[in-house]
Coordinates of C-alpha atoms in Angstrom, one line a residue:
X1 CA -1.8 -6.1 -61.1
X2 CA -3.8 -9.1 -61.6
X3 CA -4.7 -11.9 -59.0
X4 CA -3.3 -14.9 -59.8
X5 CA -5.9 -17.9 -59.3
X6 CA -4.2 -21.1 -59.0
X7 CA -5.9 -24.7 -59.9
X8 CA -5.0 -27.8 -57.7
X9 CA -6.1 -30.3 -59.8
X10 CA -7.5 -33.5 -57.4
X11 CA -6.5 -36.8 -57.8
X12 CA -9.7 -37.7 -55.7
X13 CA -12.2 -39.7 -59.0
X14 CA -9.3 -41.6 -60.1
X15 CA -9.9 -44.8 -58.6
X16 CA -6.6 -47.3 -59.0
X17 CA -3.0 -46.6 -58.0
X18 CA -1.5 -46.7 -61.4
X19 CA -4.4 -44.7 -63.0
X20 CA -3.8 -42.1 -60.4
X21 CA 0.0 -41.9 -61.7
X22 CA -1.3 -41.6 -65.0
X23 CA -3.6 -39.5 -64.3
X24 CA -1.2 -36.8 -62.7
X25 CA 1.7 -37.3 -65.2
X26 CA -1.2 -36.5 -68.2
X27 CA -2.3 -33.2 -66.4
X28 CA 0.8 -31.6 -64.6
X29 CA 1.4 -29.1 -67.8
X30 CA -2.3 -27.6 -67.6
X31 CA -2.5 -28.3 -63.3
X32 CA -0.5 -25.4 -61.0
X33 CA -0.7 -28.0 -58.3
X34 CA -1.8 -31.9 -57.9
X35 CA -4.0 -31.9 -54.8
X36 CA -3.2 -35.4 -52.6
X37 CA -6.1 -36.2 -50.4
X38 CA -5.2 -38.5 -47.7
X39 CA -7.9 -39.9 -46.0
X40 CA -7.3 -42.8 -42.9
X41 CA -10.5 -44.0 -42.5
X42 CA -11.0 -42.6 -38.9
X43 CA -10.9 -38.8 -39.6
X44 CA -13.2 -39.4 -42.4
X45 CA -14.4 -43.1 -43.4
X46 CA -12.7 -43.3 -46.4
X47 CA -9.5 -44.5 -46.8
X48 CA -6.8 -43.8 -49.8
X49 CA -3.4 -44.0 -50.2
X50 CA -0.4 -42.8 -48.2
X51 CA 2.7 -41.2 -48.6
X52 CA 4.1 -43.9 -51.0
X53 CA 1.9 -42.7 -53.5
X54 CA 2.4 -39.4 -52.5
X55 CA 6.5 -40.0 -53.4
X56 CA 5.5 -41.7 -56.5
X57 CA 3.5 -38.9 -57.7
X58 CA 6.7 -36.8 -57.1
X59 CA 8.8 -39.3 -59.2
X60 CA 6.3 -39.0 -62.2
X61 CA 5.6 -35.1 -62.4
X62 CA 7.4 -31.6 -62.0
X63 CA 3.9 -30.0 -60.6
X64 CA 3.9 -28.7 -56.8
X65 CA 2.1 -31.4 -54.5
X66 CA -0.5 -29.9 -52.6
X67 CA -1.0 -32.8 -50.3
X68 CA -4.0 -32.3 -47.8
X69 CA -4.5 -34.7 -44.6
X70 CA -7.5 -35.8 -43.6
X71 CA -6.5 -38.0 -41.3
X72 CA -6.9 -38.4 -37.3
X73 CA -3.5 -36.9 -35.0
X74 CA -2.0 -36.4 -38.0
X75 CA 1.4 -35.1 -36.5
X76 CA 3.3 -38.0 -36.2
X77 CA 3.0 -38.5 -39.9
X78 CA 4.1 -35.6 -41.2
X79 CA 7.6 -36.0 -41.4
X80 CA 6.6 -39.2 -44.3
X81 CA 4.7 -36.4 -46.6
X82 CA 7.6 -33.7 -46.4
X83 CA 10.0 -36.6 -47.3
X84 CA 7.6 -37.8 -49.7
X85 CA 8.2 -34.2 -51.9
X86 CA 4.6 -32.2 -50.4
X87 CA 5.5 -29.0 -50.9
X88 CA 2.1 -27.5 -49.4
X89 CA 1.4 -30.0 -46.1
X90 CA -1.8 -29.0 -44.7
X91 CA -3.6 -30.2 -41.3
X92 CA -7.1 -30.3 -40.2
X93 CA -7.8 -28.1 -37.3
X94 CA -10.6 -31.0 -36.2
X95 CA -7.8 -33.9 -36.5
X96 CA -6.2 -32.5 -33.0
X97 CA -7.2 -32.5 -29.8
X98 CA -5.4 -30.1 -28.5
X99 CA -4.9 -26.4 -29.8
X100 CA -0.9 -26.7 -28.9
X101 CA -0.8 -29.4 -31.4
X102 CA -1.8 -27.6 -34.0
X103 CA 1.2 -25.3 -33.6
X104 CA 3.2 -27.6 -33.2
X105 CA 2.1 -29.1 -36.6
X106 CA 2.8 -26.1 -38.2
X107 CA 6.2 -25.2 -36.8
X108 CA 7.6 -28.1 -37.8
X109 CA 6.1 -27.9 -41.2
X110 CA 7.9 -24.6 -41.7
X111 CA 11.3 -26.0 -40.0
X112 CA 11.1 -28.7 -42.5
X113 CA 11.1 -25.8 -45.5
X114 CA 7.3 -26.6 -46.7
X115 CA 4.6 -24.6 -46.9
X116 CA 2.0 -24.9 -43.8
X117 CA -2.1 -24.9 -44.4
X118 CA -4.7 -25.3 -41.8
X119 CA -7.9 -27.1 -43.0
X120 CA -11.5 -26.3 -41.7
X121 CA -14.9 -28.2 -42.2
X122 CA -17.7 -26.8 -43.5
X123 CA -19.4 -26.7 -40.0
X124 CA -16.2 -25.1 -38.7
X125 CA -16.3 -21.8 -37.8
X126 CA -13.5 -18.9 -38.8
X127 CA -13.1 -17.4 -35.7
X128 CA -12.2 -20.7 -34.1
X129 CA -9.0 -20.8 -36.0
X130 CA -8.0 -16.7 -36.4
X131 CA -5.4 -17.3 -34.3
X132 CA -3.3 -19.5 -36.3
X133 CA -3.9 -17.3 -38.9
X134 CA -1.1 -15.2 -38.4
X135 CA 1.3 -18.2 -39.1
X136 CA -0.2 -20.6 -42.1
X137 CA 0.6 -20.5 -45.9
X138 CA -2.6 -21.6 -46.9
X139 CA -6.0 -21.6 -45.3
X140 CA -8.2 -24.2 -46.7
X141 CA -12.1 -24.4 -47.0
X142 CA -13.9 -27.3 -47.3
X143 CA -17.1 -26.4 -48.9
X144 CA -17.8 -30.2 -49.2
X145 CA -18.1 -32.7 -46.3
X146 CA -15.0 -34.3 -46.3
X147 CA -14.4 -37.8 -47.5
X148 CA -16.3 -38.6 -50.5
X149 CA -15.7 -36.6 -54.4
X150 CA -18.2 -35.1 -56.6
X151 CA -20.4 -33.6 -53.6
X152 CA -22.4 -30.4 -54.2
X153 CA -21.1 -26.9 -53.3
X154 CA -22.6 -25.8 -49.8
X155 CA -23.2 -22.1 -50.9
X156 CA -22.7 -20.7 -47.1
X157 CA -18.8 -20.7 -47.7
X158 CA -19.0 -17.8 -49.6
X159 CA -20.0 -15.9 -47.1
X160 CA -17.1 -18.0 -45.0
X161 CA -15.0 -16.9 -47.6
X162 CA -15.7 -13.3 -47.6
X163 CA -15.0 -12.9 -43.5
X164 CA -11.6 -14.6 -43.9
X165 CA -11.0 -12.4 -47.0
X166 CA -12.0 -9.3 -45.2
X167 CA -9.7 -10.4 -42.0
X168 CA -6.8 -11.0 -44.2
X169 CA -6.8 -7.9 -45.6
X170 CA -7.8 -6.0 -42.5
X171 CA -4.5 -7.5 -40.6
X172 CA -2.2 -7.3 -43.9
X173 CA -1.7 -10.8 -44.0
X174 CA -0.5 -13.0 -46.6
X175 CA -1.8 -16.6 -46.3
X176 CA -3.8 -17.7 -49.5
X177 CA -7.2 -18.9 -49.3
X178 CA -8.1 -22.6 -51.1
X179 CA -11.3 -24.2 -51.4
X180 CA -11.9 -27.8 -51.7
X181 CA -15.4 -29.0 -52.7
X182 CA -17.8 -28.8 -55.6
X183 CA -15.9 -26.5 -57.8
X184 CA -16.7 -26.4 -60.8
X185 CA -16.9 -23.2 -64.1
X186 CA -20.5 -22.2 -62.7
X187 CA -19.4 -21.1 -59.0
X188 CA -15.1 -20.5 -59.5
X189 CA -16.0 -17.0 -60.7
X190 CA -18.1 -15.9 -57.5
X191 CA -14.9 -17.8 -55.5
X192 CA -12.1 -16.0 -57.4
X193 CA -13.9 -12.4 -57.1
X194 CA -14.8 -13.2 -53.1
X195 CA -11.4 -14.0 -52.6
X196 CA -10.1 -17.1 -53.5
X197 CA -6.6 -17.9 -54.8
X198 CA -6.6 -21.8 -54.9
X199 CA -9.6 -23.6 -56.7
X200 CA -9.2 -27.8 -55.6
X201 CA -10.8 -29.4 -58.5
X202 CA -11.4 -33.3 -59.2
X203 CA -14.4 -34.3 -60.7
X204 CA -14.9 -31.5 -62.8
X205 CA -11.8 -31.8 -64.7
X206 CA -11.3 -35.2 -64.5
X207 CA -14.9 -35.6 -66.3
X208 CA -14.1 -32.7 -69.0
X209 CA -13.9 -33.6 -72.6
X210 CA -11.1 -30.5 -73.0
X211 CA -9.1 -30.4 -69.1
X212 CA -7.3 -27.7 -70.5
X213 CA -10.4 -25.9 -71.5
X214 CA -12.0 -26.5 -68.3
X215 CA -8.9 -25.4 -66.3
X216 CA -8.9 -22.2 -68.2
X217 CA -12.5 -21.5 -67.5
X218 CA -12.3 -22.3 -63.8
X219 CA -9.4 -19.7 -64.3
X220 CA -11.9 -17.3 -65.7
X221 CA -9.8 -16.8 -68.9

């Protein structure tokens, strides 16, 4: 059978409110996913928009919103995004100061019928979040610094990506792995074959002559 690779297409290089909207209504047939960075300005310094985009987005397009937060404590907002229509809702295991938190995040994610996902920093190391392995949808890899698009690829997440793949499939577990950073038709191959199933892609498509085309190749079709 073969893998499915999924795009989540980034809204991150669009830089107004209503050109993100238009943006996301002109790519939802070719996109699997519209990826919703949410950034406070404390977590990482810059700042973007919040869940009222986030609903608007909803109201425009039929495509699942995979909305990430980087954003500090991030629990008492969480409730907002699942309201908002997220369908993915994913954390930063940085953002909390305490472990507990974390699953707390999470359980109430899943209570609220959305999908949980656990984000890590490139500096971040796998075994620090194993645990919570065993009860996330999505584990995503930032293979960027996170904060600012169009960054460079930091080619020691492969070999990131390869542990987690190996410990997934060691412990038969299910969650899928994303990457967020840098993506682009030179390095989605060497992702998808290590183990990827969600490429995050923003400047690369958004600067493509053909976005169709270029989703296709990132699919390696």
């Amino acid at each position: 059978m073969e893998k499915q690779t999924y795009i989540s297409v980034s809204t991150d290089p669009v830089k107004s409110y209503q050109g993100i909207i238009e943006y996301t209504k002109s790519i939802q047939i070719i996109a699997d996913m519209i990826h919703c960075d949410v950034m406070d300005g404390i977590f990482v310094s810059n700042k973007t928009f919040d869940h009222t985009l986030v609903s608007n987005i909803n109201q425009n397009t039929s495509c699942m919103l995979d909305v990430h937060l980087m954003t500090n404590e991030p629990y008492a907002s969480l409730e907002n995004y699942i309201k908002a229509g997220a369908n993915i809702l994913t954390v930063h295991y940085e953002a909390f100061s305490k472990h507990d938190d974390i699953v707390k995040a999470i359980d109430f994610i899943h209570a609220n019928k959305t999908l949980a996902g656990l984000s890590i920093k490139p500096e971040t190391e796998f075994k620090d979040v194993r645990l919570f392995c065993y009860n996330i949808d999505v584990l995503l890899i930032m293979s960027v610094e996170p904060g600012m698009s169009g960054q460079k690829f930091i080619p020691e997440t492969l070999d990131k990506i390869k542990e987690i793949a190996r410990f997934r499939d060691q412990n038969g577990l299910n969650f899928k792995i994303e990457v967020d950073g840098g993506v682009n038709e030179s390095n989605a191959k060497s992702l998808i074959n290590t183990g990827v199933d969600i490429l995050v892609s923003g400047s690369c498509i958004f600067k493509a002559e053909n976005r169709e085309e270029m989703v296709k190749k990132l699919k390696n079709k």
